[in-house]
Structure formats: C-alpha cells, structure tokens
GROMACS .gro file of C-alpha atoms in nm:
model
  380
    1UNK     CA    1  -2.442   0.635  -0.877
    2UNK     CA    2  -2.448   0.298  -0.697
    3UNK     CA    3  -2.118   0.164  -0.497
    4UNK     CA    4  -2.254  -0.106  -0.421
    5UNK     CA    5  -2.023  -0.420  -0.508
    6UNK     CA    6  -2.158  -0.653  -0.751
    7UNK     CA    7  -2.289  -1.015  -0.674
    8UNK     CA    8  -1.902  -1.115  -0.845
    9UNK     CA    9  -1.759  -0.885  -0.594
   10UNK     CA   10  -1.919  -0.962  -0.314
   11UNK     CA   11  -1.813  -1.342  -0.372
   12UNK     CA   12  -1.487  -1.263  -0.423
   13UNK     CA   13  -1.469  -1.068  -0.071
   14UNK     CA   14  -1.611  -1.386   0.051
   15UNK     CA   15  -1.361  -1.576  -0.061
   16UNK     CA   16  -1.070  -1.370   0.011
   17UNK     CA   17  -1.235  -1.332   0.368
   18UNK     CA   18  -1.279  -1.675   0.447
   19UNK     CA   19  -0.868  -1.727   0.314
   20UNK     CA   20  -0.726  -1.442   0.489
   21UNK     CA   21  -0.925  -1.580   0.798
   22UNK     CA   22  -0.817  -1.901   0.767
   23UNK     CA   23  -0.437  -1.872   0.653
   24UNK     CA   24  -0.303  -1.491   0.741
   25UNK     CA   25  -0.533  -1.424   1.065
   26UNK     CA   26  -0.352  -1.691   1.241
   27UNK     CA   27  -0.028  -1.559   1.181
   28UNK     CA   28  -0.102  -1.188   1.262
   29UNK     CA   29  -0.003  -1.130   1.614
   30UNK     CA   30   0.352  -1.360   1.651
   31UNK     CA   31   0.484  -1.207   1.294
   32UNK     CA   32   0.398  -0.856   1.441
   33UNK     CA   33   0.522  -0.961   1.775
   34UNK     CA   34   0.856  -1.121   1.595
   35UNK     CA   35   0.897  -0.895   1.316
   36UNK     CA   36   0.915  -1.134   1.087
   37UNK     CA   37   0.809  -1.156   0.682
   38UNK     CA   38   0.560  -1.427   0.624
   39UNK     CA   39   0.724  -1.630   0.354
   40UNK     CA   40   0.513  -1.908   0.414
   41UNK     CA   41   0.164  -1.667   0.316
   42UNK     CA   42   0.339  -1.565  -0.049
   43UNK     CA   43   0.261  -1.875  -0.243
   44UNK     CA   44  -0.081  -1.879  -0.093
   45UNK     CA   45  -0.223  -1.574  -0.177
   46UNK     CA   46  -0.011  -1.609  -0.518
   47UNK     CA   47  -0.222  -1.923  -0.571
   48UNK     CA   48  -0.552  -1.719  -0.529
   49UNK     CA   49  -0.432  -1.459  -0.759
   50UNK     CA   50  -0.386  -1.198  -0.520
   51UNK     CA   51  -0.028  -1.090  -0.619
   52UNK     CA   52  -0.128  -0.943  -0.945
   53UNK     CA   53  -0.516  -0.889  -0.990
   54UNK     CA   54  -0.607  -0.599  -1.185
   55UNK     CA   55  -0.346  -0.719  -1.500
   56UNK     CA   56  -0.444  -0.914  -1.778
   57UNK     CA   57  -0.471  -1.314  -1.800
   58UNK     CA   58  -0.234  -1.328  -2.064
   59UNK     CA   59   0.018  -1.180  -1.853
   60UNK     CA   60  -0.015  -1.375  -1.583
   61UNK     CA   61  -0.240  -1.181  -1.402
   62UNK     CA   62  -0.575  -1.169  -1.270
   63UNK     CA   63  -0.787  -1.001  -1.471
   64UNK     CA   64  -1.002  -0.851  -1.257
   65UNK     CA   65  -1.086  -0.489  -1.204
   66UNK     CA   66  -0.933  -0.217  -0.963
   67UNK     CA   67  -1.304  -0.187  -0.752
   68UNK     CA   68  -1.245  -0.603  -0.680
   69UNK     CA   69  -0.894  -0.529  -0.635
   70UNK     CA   70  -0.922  -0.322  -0.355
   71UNK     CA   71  -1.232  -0.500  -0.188
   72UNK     CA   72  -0.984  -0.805  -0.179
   73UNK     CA   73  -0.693  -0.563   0.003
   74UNK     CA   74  -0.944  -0.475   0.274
   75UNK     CA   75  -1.001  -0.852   0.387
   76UNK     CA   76  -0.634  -0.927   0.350
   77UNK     CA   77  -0.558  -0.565   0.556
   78UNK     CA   78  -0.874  -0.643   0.819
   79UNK     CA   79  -0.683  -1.016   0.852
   80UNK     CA   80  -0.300  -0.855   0.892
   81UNK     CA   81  -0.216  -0.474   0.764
   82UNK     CA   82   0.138  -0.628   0.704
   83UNK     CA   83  -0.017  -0.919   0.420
   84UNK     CA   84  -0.191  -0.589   0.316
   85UNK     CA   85   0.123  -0.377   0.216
   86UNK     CA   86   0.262  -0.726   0.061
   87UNK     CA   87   0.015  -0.756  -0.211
   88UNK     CA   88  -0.033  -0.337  -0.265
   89UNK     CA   89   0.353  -0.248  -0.338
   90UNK     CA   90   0.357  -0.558  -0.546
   91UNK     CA   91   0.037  -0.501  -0.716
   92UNK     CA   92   0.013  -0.098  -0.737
   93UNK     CA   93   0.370  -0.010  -0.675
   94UNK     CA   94   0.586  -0.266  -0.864
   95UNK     CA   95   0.372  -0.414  -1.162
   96UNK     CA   96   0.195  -0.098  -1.273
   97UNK     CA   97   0.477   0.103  -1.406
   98UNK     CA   98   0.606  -0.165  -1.541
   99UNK     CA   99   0.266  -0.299  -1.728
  100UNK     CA  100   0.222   0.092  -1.824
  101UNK     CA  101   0.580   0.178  -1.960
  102UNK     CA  102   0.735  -0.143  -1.999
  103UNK     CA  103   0.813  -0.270  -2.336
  104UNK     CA  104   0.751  -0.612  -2.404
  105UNK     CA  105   1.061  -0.781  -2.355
  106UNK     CA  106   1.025  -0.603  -1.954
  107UNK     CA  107   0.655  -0.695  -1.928
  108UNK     CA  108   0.784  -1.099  -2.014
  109UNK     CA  109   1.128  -1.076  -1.786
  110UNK     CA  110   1.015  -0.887  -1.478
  111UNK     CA  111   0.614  -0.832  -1.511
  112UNK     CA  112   0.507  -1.193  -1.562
  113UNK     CA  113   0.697  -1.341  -1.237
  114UNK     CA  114   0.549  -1.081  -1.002
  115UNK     CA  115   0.196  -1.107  -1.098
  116UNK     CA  116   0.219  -1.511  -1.065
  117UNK     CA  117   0.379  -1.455  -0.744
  118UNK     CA  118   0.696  -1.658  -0.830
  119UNK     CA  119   0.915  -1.321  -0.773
  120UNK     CA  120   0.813  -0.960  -0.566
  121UNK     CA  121   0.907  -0.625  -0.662
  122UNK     CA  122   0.906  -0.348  -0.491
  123UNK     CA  123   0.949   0.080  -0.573
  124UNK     CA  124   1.260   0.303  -0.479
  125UNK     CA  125   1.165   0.646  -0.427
  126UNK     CA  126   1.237   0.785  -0.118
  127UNK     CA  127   1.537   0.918   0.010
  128UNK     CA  128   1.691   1.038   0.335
  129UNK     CA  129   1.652   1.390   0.210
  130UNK     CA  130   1.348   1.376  -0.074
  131UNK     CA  131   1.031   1.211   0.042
  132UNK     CA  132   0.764   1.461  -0.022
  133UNK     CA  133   1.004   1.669  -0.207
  134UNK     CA  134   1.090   1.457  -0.475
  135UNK     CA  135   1.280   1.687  -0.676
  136UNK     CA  136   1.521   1.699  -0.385
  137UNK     CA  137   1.660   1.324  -0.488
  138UNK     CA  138   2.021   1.275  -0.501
  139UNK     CA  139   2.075   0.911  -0.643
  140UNK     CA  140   2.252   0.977  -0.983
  141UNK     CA  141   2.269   0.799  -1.318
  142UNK     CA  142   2.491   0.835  -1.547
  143UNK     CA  143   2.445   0.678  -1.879
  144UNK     CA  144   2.798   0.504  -2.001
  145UNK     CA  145   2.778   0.358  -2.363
  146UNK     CA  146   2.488   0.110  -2.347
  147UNK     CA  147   2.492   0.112  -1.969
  148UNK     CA  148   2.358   0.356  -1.719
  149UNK     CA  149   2.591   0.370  -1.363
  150UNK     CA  150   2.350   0.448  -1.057
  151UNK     CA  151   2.477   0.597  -0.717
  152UNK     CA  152   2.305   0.700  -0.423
  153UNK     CA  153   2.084   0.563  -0.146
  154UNK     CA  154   1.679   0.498  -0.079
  155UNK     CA  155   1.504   0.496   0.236
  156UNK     CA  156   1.212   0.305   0.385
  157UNK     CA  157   1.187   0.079   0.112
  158UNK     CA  158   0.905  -0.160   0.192
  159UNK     CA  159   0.969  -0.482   0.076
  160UNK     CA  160   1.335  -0.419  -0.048
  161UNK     CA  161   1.482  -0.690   0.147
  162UNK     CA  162   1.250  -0.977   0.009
  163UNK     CA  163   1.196  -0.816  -0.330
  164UNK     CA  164   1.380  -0.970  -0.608
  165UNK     CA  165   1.311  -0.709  -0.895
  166UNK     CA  166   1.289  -0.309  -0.792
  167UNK     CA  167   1.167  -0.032  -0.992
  168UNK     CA  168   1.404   0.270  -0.870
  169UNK     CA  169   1.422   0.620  -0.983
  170UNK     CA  170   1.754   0.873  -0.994
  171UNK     CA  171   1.865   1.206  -1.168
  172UNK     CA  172   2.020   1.103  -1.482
  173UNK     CA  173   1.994   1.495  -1.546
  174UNK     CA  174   2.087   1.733  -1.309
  175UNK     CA  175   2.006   2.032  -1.442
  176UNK     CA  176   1.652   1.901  -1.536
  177UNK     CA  177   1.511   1.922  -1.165
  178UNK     CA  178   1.233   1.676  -1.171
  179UNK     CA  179   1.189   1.662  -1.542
  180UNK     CA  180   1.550   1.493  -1.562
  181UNK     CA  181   1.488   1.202  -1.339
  182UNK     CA  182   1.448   0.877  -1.565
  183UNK     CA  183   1.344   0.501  -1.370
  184UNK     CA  184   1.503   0.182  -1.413
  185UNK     CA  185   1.431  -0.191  -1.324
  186UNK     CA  186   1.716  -0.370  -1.119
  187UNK     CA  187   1.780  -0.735  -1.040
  188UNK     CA  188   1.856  -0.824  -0.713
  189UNK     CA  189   2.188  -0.911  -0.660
  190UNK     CA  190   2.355  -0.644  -0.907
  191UNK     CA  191   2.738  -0.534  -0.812
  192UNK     CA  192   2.741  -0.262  -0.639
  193UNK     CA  193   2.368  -0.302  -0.517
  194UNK     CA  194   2.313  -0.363  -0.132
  195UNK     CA  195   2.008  -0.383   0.132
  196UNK     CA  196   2.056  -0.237   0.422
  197UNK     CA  197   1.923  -0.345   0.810
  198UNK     CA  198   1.534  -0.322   0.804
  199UNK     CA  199   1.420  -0.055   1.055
  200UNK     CA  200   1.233  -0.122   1.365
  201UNK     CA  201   0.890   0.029   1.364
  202UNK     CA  202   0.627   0.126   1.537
  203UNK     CA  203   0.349  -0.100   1.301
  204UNK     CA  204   0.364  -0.308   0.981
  205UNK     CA  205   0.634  -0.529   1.152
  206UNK     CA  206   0.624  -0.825   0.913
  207UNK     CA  207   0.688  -0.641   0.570
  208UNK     CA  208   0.989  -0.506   0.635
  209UNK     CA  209   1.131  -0.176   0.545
  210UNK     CA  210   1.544  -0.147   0.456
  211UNK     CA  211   1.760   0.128   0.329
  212UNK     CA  212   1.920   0.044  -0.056
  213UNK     CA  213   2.256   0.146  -0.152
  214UNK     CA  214   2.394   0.172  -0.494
  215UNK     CA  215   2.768   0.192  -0.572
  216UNK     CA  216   2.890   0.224  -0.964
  217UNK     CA  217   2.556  -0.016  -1.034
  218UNK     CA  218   2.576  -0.084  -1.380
  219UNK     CA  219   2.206  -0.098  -1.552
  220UNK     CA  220   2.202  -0.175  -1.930
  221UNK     CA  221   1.951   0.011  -2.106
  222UNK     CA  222   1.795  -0.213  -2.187
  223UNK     CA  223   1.659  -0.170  -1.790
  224UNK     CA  224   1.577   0.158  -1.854
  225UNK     CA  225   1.134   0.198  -1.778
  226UNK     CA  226   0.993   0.427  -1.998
  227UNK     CA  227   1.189   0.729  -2.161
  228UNK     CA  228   1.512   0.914  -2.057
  229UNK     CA  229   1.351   1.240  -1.836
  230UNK     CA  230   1.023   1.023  -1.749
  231UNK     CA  231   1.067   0.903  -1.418
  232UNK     CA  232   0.876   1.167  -1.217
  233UNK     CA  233   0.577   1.194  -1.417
  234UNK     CA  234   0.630   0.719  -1.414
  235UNK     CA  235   0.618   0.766  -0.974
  236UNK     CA  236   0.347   1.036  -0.977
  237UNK     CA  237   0.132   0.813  -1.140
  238UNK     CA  238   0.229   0.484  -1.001
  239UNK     CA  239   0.133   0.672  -0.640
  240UNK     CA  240  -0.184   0.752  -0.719
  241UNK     CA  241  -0.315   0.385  -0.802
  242UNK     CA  242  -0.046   0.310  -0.451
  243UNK     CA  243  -0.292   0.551  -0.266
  244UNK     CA  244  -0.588   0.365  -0.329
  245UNK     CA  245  -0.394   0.028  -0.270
  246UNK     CA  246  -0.298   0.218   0.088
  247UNK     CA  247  -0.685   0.345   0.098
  248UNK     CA  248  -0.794   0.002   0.100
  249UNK     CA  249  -0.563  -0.121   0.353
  250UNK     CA  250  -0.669   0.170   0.610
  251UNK     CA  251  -1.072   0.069   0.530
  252UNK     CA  252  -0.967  -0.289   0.613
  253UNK     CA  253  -0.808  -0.176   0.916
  254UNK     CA  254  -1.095   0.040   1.044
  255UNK     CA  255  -1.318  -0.258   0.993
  256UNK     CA  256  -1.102  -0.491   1.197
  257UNK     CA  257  -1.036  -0.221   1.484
  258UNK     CA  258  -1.486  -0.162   1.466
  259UNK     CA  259  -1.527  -0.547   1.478
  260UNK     CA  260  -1.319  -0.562   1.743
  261UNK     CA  261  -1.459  -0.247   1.928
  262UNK     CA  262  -1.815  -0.409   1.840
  263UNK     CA  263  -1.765  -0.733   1.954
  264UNK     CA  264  -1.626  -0.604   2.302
  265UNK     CA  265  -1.874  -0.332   2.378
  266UNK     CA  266  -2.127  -0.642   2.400
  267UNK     CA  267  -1.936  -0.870   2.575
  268UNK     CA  268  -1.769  -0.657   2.849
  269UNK     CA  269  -1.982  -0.564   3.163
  270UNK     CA  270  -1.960  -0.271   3.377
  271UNK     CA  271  -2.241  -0.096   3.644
  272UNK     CA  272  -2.474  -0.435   3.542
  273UNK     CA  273  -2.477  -0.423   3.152
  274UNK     CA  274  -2.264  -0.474   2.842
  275UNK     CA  275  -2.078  -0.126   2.766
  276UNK     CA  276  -2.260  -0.155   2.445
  277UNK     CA  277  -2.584  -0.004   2.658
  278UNK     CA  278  -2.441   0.275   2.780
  279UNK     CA  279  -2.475   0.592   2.550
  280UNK     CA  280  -2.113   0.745   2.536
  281UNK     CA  281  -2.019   0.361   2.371
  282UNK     CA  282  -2.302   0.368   2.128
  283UNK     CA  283  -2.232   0.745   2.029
  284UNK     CA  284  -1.865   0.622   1.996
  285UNK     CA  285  -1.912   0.319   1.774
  286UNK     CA  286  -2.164   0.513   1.572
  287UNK     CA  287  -1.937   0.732   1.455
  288UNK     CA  288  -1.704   0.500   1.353
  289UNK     CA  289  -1.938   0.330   1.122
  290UNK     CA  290  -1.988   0.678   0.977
  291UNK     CA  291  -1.617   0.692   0.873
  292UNK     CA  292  -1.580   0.376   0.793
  293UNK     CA  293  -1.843   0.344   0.519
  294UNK     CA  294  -1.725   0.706   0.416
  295UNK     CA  295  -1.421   0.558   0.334
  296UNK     CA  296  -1.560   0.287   0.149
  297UNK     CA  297  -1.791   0.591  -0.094
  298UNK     CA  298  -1.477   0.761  -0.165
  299UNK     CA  299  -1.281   0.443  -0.224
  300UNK     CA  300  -1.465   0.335  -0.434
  301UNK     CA  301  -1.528   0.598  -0.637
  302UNK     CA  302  -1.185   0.673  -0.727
  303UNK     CA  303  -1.116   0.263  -0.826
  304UNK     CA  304  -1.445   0.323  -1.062
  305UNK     CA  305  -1.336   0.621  -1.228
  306UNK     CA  306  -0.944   0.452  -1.280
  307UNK     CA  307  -1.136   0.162  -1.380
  308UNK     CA  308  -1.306   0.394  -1.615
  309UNK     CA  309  -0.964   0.536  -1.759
  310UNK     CA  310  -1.062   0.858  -1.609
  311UNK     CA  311  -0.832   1.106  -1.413
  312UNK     CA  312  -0.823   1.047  -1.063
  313UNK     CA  313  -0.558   1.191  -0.880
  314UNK     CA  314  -0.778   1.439  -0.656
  315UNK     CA  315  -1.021   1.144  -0.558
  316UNK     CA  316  -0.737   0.910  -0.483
  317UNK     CA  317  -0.625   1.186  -0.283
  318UNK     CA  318  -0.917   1.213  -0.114
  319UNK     CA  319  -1.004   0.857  -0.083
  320UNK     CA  320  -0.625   0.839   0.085
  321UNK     CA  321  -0.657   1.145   0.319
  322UNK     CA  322  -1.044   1.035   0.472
  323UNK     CA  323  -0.950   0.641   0.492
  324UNK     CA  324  -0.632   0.678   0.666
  325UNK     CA  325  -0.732   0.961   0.901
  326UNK     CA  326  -1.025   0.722   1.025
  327UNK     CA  327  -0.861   0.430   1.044
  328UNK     CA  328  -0.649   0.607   1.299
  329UNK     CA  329  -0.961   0.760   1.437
  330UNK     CA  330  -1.123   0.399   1.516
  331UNK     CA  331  -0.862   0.195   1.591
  332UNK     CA  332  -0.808   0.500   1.826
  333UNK     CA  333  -1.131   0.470   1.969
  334UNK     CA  334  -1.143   0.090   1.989
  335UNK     CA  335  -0.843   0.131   2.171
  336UNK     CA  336  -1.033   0.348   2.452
  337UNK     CA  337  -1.371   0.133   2.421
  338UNK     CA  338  -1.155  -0.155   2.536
  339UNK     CA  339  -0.962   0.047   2.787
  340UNK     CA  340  -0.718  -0.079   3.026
  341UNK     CA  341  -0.709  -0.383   2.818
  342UNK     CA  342  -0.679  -0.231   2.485
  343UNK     CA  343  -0.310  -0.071   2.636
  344UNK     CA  344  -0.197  -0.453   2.636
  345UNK     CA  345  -0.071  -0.664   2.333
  346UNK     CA  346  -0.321  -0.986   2.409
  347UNK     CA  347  -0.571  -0.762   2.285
  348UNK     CA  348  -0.537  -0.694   1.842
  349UNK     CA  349  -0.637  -0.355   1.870
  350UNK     CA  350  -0.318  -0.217   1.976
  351UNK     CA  351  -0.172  -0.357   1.684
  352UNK     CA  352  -0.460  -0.199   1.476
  353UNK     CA  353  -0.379   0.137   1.644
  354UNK     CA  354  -0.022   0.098   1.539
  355UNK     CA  355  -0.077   0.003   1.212
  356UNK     CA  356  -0.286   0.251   1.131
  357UNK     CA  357  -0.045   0.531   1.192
  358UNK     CA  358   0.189   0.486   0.886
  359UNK     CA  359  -0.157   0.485   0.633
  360UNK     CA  360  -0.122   0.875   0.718
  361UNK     CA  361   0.229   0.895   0.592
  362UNK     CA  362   0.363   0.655   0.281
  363UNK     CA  363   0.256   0.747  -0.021
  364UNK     CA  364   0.191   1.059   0.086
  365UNK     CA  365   0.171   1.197   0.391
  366UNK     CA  366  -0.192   1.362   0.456
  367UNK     CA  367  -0.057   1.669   0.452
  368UNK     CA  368   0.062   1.627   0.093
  369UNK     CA  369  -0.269   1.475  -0.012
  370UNK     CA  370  -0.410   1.826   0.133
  371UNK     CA  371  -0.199   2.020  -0.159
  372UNK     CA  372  -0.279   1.744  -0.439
  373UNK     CA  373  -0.661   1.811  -0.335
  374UNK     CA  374  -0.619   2.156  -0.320
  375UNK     CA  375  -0.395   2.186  -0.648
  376UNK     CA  376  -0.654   1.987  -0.847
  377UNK     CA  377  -0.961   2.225  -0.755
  378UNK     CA  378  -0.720   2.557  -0.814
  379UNK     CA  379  -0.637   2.447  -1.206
  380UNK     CA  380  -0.973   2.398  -1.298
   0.00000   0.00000   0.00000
C-alpha cells in the first residue's frame, strides 16, 4: 500500500506551506505571547478554502479529500498549532455532524456559512464533570411543544467565544444514560445562552477556550441534529474524524519542533563543531524522524480508509495516540537539543513543547484512545 501523497497533494502542501509561511508564521509568537484570536488570518485561509475542505462544492466547500485535508492541517499546525485547531473544530468538529445528520434546510442555514468561512462553529461536549465519561453529562433538555429548553454548562470549549453557530449535546432523557442524549445547533446570541471568560493555558493561546452556560435556552426543533436519543452515537463519530484533524496538527507540530531541532544542531557550536557532529545529537534527531514519519503511516492510513467509507475508529485511535505522544516526544527533545536557550521564549520551540501537550488530551485523552484500541481488537 503506498502513502505516498499524490503529485495533487503534494502541490497543495506547497501551497498551503508557502501561505501559512507567509501569512500565519508571522503572527505565531505575539498571538501566543498575547493570547489573542487571529481574526485577521480567518478570511485568509477561508479564501484558500481551508475552512471547509473535505465537503462538497455545491455546499460551499472544498471538495477535496480527507488524506489532502489533513496534509493541509500539518502546514497550517507546523506554521501556528493555534491556526491549526481553528480550521480542525471548524472542519471536523462543527461541519461534519452537521453535513452527516443535518437535513437540508440545516446544511443551507448553518453548514454553508462555515465551510465558506463567513461564520465558525464550534462542538459542546465537555463538561465540568463528563469529559471522558460522557454519560456522566448533566446539561438537560427538555422538549416544550415545538421547542426544546436546554440547561446546564460546557467546559473547554475551543472556539466558543468566536464561534457563531455551536453544535451542543444534553440529556433530553434521563433515564436513557447515553442512549437518551439528543444534539442540537444553537445561534449565538440565544436568551439564556452565555460565554464565559476564556481560560488561561499552558499552549494553544490564540484559539481560545471558554466555559458556555445555558439558562431556560429555548431551541425550536427545528434545531434539533439528527434524531431524539442520537446525540452520543452523532459525538462518537464526529471525534473520530476530530482525532485525525488533532493527528494532523501533532505531525505538523513534530515537524516544526524537528526543523527547528535540525536547523540548530548545525548551526550551534560547541568543543569546535556544530552539535549536529556529535553522536548523542544525531542519535537524538534520528529518532525523531522515526516518529515523525510513523505518524505520518498511521495518519494516513486512517484518512484513506475514511476516505474509503470504511470503519476507522481503532486507526484514528491509533493515528491519535502515536502522533500526539511524539509530538510531545520531539518538541521535548528539541527543547533539550537547544538547551539553555530552548528554556527561553525567543526561541519557537518552547511554544512547540507547550503546544504539544494538549494533542495528548482533547478529543481524547491517550489514555482513552488506549481503551478504544483495545475495545476494537477485543470485539472482533
């Protein structure tokens, strides 16, 4: 099986590399520093399609496939993890459940806007008390004549301040466990519906991350995505394309934090020669090349077999678990190959090294992509 990208592909990195070189590089270190969202960047990489490119052209979207798709989130991850998560919860998060169990009047309203770039969405799950246990939510919804009345709170919701539509999930059935949950589309500025302070984190500092609140929020039904009882079984598959949105942005990571490590260990001299000559640095940055094109195989693989309309939860898993474990591992180690220096912020690896941490945790942590790999190989 060759994973090798096509000569399409490859041209379509190129271009993607030479825009997210020339408009989001730039921008990187004082949005980071500032933590700021990069409004300016939106209508940019909306006008190179990059808010919506594995949806039809009819639609508004792309048209391109998932493999393309996540070759163009590496260059816009390498360039700025932060333009990375942008584009992924829009793309993966936000327009695929809606393009998969939205009806048409949704797809036209809420779909079409987000994949031209004009509005963002992004995807309430979480919750103070469910993130890997999802069946532990506690937002409610109550359906009232033609209207559904949502209560309750999210967490961490990346994006949720500059989003304008959201795709949020609560127990409309109580008794149901996770097989009464049902998900809904909401408007920004519903009554009722507020965004709370964005957190200060460790990495990722220019998409920013808020609590929601919903008090008596009225939703027609007419809001309602998919069936009444369908919203777990909606997320669960929305987070699987997510993880290989998230894969892609760890790969693009690790290559930034290796061309960085690279590009040092042969400028920087110590005992009469570039580090680069001296063993424990070559052993080092061999390694990470290692991982990092092991991460590429299994990314890969999985977008093929999605693109393929095959089942793919275990190798998005996988794909998840490898390229977010080594994109901590070498921005890690480009952190050490730079030493002293890489401790400082003049230097982009210690951003690297920061935003490499939460690719181990949303969207799974790895510890939960451990159980999906290990539940998909048990029911065999």
């Amino acid at each position: 099986m060759d994973f090798r990208p096509s000569a399409d592909q490859e041209l379509i990195r190129k271009t993607v590399r030479e825009f997210a070189d020339r408009e989001i590089r730039p921008l990187a270190k004082a949005i980071d520093r500032d933590h700021r969202y990069p409004a300016e960047s939106i209508p940019k990489m909306a006008g190179l399609g990059l808010l919506g490119m594995n949806y039809p052209q009819e639609l508004g979207g792309a048209g391109t496939d998932m493999v393309t798709y996540c070759i163009a989130m590496e260059e816009v991850s390498r360039a700025c993890a932060s333009h990375g998560v942008i584009m992924t919860v829009n793309n993966s998060l936000a327009a695929w459940p809606i393009y998969t169990f939205g009806n048409a009047a949704q797809k036209e309203k809420f779909l079409r806007p987000m994949l031209q770039g004009t509005k963002l969405g992004c995807f309430g799950l979480t919750e103070p008390q469910a993130g890997s246990d999802v069946v532990s939510m506690r937002s409610t919804a109550v359906k009232k004549g033609g209207k559904w009345v949502l209560n309750g709170q999210k967490l961490f919701i990346t994006l949720g301040g500059p989003a304008d539509t959201y795709v949020v999930f609560a127990q409309s059935d109580p008794k149901a466990a996770h097989r009464g949950q049902t998900a809904f589309i909401l408007d920004k500025g519903m009554k009722g519906f507020e965004i709370g302070r964005p957190e200060d984190k460790l990495g990722i500092c220019a998409a920013p991350s808020v609590p929601l609140f919903f008090h008596d929020v009225e939703v027609p039904d007419e809001n309602r995505l998919g069936k009444e009882g369908e919203g777990f079984k909606i997320a669960m598959q929305t987070l699987d394309g997510g993880r290989l949105g998230i894969a892609s942005q760890a790969v693009g990571i690790a290559q930034a934090a290796f061309d960085e490590a690279l590009a040092y260990a042969k400028s920087r001299t110590q005992f009469g020669h570039p580090i680069g000559h001296h063993q424990a640095v070559q052993f080092a940055l061999s390694d990470m090349w290692v991982q990092l094109e092991a991460s590429r195989v299994l990314l890969y693989r999985a977008a093929q077999m999605k693109d393929r309309v095959e089942r793919f939860t275990k190798e998005a898993a996988m794909a998840k678990l490898y390229a977010s474990e080594a994109a901590m591992a070498l921005s890690t180690k480009a952190v050490q190959i730079h030493g002293g220096n890489g401790y400082i912020k003049d230097y982009v690896v210690e951003r690297l090294m920061r935003d490499a941490k939460i690719t181990e945790i949303y969207e799974g942590t790895s510890e939960i992509q451990r159980l999906v790999i290990a539940r998909e190989e048990l029911e065999r």
